[in-house]
Short mmCIF file of C-alpha atoms and ligand atoms in Angstrom, two decimals:
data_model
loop_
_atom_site.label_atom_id
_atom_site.label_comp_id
_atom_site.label_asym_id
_atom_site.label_seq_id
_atom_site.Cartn_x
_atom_site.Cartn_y
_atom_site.Cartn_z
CA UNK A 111 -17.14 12.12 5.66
CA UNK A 112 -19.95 10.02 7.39
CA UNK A 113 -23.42 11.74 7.67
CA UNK A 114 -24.13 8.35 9.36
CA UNK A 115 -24.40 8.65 12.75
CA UNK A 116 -21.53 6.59 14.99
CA UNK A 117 -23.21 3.83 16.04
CA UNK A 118 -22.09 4.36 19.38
CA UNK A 119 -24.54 7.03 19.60
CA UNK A 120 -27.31 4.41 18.38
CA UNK A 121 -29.44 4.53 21.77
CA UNK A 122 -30.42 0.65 23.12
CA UNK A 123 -33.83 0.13 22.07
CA UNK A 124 -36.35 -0.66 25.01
CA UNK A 125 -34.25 1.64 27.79
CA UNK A 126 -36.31 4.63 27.32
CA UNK A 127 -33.74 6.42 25.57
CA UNK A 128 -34.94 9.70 23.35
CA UNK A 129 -33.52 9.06 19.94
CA UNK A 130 -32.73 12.27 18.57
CA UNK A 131 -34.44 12.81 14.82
CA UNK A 132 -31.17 12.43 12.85
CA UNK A 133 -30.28 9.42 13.94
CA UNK A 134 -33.81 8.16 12.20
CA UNK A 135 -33.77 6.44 9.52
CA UNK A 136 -36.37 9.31 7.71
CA UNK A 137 -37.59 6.62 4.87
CA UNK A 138 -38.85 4.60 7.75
CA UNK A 139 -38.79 6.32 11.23
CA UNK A 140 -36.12 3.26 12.12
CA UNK A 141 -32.94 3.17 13.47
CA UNK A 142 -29.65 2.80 11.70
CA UNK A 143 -29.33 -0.52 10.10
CA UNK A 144 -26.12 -1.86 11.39
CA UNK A 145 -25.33 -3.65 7.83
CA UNK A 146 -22.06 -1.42 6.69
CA UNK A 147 -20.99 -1.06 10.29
CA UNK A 148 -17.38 -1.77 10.86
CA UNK A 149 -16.13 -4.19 13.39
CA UNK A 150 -14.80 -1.42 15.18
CA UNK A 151 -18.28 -0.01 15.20
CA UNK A 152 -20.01 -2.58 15.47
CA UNK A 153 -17.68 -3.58 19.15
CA UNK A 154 -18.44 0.10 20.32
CA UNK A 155 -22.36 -0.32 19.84
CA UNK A 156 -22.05 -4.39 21.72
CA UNK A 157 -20.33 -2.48 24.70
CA UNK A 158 -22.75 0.65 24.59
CA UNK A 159 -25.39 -1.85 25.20
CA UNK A 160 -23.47 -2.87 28.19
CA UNK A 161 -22.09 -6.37 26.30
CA UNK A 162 -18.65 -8.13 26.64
CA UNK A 163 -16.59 -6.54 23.49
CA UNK A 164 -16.27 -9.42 21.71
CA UNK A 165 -19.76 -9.90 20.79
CA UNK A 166 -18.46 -7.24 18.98
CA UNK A 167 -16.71 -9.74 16.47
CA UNK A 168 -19.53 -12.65 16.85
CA UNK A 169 -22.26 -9.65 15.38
CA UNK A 170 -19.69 -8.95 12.46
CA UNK A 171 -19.57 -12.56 11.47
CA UNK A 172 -23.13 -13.00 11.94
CA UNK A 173 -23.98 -10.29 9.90
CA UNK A 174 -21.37 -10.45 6.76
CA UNK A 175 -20.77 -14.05 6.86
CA UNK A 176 -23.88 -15.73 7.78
CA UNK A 177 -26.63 -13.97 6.74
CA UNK A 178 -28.10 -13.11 10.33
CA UNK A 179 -31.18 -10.92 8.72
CA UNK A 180 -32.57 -9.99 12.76
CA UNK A 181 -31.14 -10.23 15.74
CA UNK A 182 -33.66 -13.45 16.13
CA UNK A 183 -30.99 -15.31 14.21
CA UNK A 184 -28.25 -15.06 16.59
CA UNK A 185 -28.80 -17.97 18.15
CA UNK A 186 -25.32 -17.57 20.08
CA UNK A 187 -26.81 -14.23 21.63
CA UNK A 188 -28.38 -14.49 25.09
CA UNK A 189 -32.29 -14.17 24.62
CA UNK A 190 -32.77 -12.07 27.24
CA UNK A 191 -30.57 -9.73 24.88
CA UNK A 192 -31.91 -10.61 22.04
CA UNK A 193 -34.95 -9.40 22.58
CA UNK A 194 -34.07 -6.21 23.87
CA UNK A 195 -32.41 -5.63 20.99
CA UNK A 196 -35.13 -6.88 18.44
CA UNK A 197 -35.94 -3.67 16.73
CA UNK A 198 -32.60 -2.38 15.68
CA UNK A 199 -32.48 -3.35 11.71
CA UNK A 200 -29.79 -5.14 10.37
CA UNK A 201 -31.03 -3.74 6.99
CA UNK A 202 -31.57 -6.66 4.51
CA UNK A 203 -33.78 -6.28 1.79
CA UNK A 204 -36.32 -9.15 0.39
CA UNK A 205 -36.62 -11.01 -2.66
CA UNK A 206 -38.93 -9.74 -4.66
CA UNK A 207 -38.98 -11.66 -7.59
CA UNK A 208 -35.47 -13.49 -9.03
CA UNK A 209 -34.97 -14.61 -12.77
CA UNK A 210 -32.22 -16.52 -14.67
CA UNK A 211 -30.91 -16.17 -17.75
CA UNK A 212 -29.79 -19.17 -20.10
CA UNK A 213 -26.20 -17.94 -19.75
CA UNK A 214 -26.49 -17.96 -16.10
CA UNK A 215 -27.03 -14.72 -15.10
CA UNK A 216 -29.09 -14.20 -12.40
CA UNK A 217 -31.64 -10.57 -12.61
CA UNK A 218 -32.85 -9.92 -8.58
CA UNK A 219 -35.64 -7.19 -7.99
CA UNK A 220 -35.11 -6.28 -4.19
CA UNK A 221 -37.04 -4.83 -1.89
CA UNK A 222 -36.47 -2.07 0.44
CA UNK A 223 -37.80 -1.35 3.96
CA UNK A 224 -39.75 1.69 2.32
CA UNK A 225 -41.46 -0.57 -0.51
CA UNK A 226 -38.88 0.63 -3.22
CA UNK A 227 -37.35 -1.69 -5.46
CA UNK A 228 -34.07 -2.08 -7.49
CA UNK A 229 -32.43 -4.11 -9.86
CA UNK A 230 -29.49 -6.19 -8.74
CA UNK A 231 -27.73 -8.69 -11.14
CA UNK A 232 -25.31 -11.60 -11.18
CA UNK A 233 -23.11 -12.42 -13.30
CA UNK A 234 -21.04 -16.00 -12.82
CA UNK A 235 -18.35 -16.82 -15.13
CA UNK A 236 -15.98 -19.84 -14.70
CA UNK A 237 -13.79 -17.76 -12.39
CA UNK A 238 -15.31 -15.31 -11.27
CA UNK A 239 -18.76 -14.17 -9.28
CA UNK A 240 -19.60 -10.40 -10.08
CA UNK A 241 -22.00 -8.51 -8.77
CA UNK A 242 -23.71 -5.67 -10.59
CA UNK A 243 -25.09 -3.20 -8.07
CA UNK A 244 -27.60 -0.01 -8.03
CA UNK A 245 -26.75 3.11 -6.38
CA UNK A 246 -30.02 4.85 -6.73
CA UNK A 247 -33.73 4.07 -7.19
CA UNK A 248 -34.09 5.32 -10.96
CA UNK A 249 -31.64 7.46 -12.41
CA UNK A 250 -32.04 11.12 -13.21
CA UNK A 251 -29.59 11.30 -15.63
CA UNK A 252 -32.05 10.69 -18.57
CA UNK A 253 -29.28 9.00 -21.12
CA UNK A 254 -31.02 8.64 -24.07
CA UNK A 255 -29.76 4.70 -24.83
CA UNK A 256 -31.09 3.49 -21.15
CA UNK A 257 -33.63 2.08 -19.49
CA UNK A 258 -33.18 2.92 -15.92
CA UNK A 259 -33.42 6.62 -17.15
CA UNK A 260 -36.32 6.74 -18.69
CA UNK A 261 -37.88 5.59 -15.52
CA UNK A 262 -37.26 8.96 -13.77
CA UNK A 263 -35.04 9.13 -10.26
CA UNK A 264 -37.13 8.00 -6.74
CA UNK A 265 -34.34 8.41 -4.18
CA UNK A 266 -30.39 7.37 -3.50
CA UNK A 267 -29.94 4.20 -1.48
CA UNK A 268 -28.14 4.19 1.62
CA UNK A 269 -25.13 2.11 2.61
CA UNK A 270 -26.83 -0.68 3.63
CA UNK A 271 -29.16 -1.12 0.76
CA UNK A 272 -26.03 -1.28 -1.07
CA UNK A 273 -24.07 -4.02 1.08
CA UNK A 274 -27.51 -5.68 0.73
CA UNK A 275 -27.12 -6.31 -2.79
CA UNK A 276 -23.61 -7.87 -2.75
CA UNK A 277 -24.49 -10.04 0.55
CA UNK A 278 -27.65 -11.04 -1.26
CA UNK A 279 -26.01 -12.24 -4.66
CA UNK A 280 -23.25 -14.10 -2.75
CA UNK A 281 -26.26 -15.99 -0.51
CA UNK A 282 -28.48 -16.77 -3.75
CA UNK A 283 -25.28 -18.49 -5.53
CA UNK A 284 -23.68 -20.03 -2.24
CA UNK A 285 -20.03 -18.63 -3.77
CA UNK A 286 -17.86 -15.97 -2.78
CA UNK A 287 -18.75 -12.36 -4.83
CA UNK A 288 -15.09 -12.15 -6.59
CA UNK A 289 -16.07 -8.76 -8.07
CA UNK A 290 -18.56 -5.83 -8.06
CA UNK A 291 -19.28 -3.13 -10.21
CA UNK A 292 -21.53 -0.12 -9.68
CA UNK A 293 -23.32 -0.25 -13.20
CA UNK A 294 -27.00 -0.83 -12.00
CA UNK A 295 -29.27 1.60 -11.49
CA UNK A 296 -28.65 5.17 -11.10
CA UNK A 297 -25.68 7.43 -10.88
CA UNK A 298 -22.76 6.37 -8.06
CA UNK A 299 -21.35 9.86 -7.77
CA UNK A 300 -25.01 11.51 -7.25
CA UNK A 301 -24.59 9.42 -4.51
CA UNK A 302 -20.88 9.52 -3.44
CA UNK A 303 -21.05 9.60 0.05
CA UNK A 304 -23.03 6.11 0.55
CA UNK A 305 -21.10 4.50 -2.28
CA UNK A 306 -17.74 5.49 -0.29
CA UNK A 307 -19.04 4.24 2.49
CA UNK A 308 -20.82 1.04 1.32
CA UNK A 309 -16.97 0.57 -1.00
CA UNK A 310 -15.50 0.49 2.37
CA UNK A 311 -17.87 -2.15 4.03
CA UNK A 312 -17.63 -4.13 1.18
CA UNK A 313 -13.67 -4.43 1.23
CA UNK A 314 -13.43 -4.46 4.84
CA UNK A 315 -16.29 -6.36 6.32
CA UNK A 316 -17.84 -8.64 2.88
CA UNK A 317 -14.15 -9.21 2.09
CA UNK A 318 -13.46 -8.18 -1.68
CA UNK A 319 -10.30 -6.70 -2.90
CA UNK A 320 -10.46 -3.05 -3.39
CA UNK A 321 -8.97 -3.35 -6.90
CA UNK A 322 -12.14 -5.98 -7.72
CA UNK A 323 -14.41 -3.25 -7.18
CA UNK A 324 -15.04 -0.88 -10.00
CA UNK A 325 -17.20 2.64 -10.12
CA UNK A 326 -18.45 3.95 -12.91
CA UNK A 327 -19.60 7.52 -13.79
CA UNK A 328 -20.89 9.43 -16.71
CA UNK A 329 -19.44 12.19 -15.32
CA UNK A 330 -20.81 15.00 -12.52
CA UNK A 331 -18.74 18.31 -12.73
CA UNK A 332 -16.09 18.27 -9.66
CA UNK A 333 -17.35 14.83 -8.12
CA UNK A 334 -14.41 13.16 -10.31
CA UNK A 335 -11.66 15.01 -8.00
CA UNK A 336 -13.94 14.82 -4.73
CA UNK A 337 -14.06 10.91 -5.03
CA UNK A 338 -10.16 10.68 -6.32
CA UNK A 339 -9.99 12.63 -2.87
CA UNK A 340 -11.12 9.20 -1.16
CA UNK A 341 -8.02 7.91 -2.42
CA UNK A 342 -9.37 4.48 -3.35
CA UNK A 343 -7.86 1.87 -5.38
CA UNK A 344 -10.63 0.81 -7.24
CA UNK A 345 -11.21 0.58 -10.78
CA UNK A 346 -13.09 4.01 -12.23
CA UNK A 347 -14.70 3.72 -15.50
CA UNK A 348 -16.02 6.75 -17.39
CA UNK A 349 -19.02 6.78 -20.02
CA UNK A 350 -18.02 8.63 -23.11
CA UNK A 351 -20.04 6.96 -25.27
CA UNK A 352 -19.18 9.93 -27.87
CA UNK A 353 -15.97 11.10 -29.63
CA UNK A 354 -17.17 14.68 -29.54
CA UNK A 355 -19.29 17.35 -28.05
CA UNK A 356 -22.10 17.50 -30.16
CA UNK A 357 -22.66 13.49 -30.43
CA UNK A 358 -22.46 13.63 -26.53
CA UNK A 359 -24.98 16.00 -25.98
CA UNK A 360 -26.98 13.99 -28.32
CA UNK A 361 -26.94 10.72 -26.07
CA UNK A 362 -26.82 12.29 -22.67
CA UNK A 363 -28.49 15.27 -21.45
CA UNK A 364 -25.84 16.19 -18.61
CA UNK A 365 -23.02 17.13 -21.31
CA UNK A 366 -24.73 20.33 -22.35
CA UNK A 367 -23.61 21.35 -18.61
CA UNK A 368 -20.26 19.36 -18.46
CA UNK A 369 -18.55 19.87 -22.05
CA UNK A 370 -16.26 16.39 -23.04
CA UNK A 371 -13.44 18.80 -22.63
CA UNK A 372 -13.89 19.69 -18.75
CA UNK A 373 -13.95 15.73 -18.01
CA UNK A 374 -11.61 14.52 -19.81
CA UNK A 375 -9.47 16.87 -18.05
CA UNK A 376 -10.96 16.02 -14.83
CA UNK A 377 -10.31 12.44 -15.54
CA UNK A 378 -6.42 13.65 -16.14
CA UNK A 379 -6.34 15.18 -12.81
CA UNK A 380 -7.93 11.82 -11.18
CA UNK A 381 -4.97 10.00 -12.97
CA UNK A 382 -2.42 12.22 -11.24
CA UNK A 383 -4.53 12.21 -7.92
CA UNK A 384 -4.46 8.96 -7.51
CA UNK A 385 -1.71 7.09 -9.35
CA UNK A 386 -4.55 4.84 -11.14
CA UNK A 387 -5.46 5.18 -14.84
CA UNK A 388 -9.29 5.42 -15.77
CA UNK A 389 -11.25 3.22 -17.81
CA UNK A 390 -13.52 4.84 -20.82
CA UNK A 391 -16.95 3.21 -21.70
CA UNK A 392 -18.41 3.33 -25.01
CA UNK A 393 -21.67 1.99 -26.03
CA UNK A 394 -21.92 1.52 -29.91
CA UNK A 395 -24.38 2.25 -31.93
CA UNK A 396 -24.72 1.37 -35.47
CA UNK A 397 -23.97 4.24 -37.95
CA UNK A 398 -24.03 7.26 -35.06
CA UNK A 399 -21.22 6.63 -32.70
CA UNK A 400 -19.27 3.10 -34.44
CA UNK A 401 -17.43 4.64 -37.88
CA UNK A 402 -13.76 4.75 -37.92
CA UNK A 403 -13.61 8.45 -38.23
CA UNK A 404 -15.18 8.47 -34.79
CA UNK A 405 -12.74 5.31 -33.39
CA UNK A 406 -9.99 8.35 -34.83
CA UNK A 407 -11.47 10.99 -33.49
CA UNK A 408 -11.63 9.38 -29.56
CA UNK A 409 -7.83 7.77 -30.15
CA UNK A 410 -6.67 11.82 -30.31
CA UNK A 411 -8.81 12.45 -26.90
CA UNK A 412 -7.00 9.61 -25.41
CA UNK A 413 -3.40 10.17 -26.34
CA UNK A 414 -0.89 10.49 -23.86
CA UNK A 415 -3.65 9.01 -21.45
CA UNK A 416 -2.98 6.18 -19.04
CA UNK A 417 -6.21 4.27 -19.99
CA UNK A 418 -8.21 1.67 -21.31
CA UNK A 419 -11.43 1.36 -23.51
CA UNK A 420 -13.94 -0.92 -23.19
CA UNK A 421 -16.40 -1.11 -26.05
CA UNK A 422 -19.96 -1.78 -24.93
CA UNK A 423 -22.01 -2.95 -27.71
CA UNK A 424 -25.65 -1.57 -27.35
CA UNK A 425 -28.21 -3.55 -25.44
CA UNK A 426 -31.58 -3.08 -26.69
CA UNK A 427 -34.26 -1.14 -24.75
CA UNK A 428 -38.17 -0.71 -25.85
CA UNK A 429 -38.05 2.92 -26.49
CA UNK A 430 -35.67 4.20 -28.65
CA UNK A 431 -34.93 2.30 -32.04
CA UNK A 432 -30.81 2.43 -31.93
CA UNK A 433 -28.89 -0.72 -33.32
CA UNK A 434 -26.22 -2.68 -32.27
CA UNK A 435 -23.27 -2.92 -34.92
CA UNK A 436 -22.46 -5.73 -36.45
CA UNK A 437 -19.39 -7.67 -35.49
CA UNK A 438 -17.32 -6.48 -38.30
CA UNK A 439 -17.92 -2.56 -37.31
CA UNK A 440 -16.94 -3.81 -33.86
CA UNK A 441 -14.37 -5.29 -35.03
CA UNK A 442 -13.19 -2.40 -37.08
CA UNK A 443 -13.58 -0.14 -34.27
CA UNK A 444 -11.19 -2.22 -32.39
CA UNK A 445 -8.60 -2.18 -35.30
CA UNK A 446 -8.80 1.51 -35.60
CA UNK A 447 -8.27 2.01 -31.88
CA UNK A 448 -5.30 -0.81 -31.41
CA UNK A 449 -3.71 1.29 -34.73
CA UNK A 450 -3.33 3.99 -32.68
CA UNK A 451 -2.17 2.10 -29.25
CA UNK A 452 -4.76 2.27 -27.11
CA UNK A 453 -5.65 -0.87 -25.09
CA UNK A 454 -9.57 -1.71 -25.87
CA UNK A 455 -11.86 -4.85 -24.58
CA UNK A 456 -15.50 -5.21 -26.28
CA UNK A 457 -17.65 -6.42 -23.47
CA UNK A 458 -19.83 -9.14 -23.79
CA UNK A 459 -23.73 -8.64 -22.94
CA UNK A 460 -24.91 -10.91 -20.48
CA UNK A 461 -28.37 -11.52 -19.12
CA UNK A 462 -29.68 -10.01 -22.37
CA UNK A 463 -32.76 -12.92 -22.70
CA UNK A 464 -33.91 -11.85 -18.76
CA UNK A 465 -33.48 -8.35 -19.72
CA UNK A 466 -30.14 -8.03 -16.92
CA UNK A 467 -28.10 -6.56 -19.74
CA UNK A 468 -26.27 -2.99 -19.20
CA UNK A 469 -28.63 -0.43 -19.46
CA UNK A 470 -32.15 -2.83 -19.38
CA UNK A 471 -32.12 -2.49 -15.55
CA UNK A 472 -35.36 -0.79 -15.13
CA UNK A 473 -36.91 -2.39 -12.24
CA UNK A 474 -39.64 -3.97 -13.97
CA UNK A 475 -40.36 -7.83 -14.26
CA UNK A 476 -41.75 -8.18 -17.18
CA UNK A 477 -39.92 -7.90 -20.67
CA UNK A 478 -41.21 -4.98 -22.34
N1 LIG B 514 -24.53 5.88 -14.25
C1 LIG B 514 -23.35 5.06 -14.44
C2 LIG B 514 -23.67 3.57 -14.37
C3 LIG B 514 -24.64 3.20 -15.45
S1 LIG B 514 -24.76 1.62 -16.16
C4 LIG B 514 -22.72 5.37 -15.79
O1 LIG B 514 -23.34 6.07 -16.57
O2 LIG B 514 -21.60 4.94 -16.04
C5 LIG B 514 -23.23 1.07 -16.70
C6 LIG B 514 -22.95 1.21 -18.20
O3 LIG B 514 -23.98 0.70 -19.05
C7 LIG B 514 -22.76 2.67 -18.59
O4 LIG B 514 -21.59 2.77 -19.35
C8 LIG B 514 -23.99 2.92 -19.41
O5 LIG B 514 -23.84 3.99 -20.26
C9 LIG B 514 -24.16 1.58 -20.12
N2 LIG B 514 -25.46 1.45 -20.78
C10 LIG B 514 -26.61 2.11 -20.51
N3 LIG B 514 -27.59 1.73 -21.36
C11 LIG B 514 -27.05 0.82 -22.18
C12 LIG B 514 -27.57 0.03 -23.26
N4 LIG B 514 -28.85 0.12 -23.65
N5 LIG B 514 -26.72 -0.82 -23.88
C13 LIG B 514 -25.44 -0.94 -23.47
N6 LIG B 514 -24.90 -0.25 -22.46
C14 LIG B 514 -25.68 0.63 -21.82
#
């Protein structure tokens, strides 16, 4: 599953040890940050470098509980050590530029070792602390309604640069991250193999229940079964956004290849693969997508489905001139859908002054 190499194999730094080429880091000639490392790999690399094994546990703790952001900050380390071991990354990114919204949400541009930044955003509530992560510099999914796509795609991010975000948001408010949800930048299952991994790290190592993490997808022809494979209990949320073929291949260019008929039954085999039901996303836009015919037309998609909708009112972007309904036609929506038993949630935009709304992530800190 990993293309990651073991960090076991990670050569000590300063030994003379030839590092072969794929264990480089290729964006920046570095090794493998150790952020997203389990304990268990984290206690084989302590030992490789000839250390007692339970440094092993002190790294882990350093690194997912207390920020270490170098191997400078571990003061319990000895410094003999220490230095050795300067140049292996942990793999934090740095503040580029952090801005908060009257409702309290909090928009982060990050930086990455390579000079690339993302959007990271979040989102405190009187419960909870959720984190809204990128899986990709850009996006090239080109959906007509967002931002992040009309920026073009740069590259995927890596494990770390994932982990990064979460660690980062749960630093910046001093509170544990109660919930995270891949619905920044970019496309998770373009990327599925670092969002496994980094889903892992963040359960196991940052601590968040499985179930609080969610994924969500507008859909990549077999990738639905490959990560329903992983058998993970998160939450998976699908973007619709359309009640049929032609309205869907209006709003996002990747339908024309993937008809609303192959994933939806893709989404049925998920739901037998894995036991869990799938949540549907759909954004609303005033007089295209938000009439009751089409609220009629997605209930007979859904039926017999083991699911949930949530309604995502559109968020406005710069250059496209769609509206967001008004509360009644939400509303209506709603009614239509309940009529016809389907469990539905509108979700409220947040961050929409500081631009952190869904689909305004564009990397970019000015408001446009
Ligand atoms: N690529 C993933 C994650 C994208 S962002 C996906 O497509 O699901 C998370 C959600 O925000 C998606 O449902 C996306 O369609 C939605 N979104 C994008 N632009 C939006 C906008 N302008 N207003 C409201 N929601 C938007």
């Amino acid at each position: 599953m990993s293309a990651t190499p073991p960090l076991s194999q990670v050569p000590a730094v300063g030994n003379n040890v030839q590092i072969p080429a794929e264990m480089l880091d290729q964006s920046k000639s570095a090794l493998t940050p150790l952020l997203g490392a389990s304990l268990t790999q984290l206690t084989e690399w302590v030992q490789q470098q000839g250390q007692p094994a339970y440094r092993g546990r002190q790294l882990h703790g350093w690194i997912y509980q207390k920020g270490a952001r170098s191997f400078g900050d571990i003061t319990v380390f000895p410094k003999q050590w220490r230095e050795t071991v300067a140049d292996v990354p942990i793999g934090r990114s740095t503040l580029h530029y952090r801005s908060e919204a009257p409702d309290g949400t909090v928009k982060y541009l990050l930086r990455m070792a390579d000079g690339q930044i993302i959007e990271t955003v979040g989102i405190p509530t009187s419960k909870r602390l959720t984190v809204c992560v990128s899986s990709q510099v850009g996006c090239p999914m080109a959906c007509d309604f967002c931002a992040t796509g009309k920026g073009g795609f740069t590259r995927n991010l890596k494990r770390h640069e994932i982990v990064d975000q979460v660690l980062t948001v749960q630093e910046d408010f001093g509170q544990r991250v109660s919930n995270v949800v891949f619905m920044g930048m970019g496309e998770p299952l373009l990327n599925l193999e670092a969002v496994v991994e980094a889903v892992q790290s963040i359960n196991q190592d940052v601590g968040i229940g499985v179930r609080s993490l969610t994924i969500s997808t507008v859909g990549i022809a077999g990738r639905i079964r490959q990560l329903a494979e992983h058998q993970l209990q998160i939450t998976f949320a699908v973007s619709l956004h359309a009640s049929n073929q032609a309205l869907r291949e209006q709003l996002i260019p990747s339908a024309k290849r993937y008809p609303l008929e192959a994933l939806l039954d893709e989404c049925r085999e998920y739901v037998q693969l894995t036991g869990r039901r799938v949540t549907f996303e759909y954004i609303l836009l005033a007089g295209l997508n938000d009439l009751p015919e089409h609220a009629v037309e997605l209930a007979g998609h859904l039926r017999g489905f083991q699911t949930h909708v949530n309604l995502i009112p559109y968020n406005p972007i710069s250059e496209v001139d769609y509206q967001r309904p008004s509360p009644r036609r939400i509303q209506d929506f709603v009614d239509v859908l309940q009529q016809h038993h389907i469990a539905v949630s509108v979700r409220r935009s947040r961050g929409l002054e500081k631009d952190a709304a869904c689909g305004q992530l564009r990397a970019s800190k000015s408001l446009v």
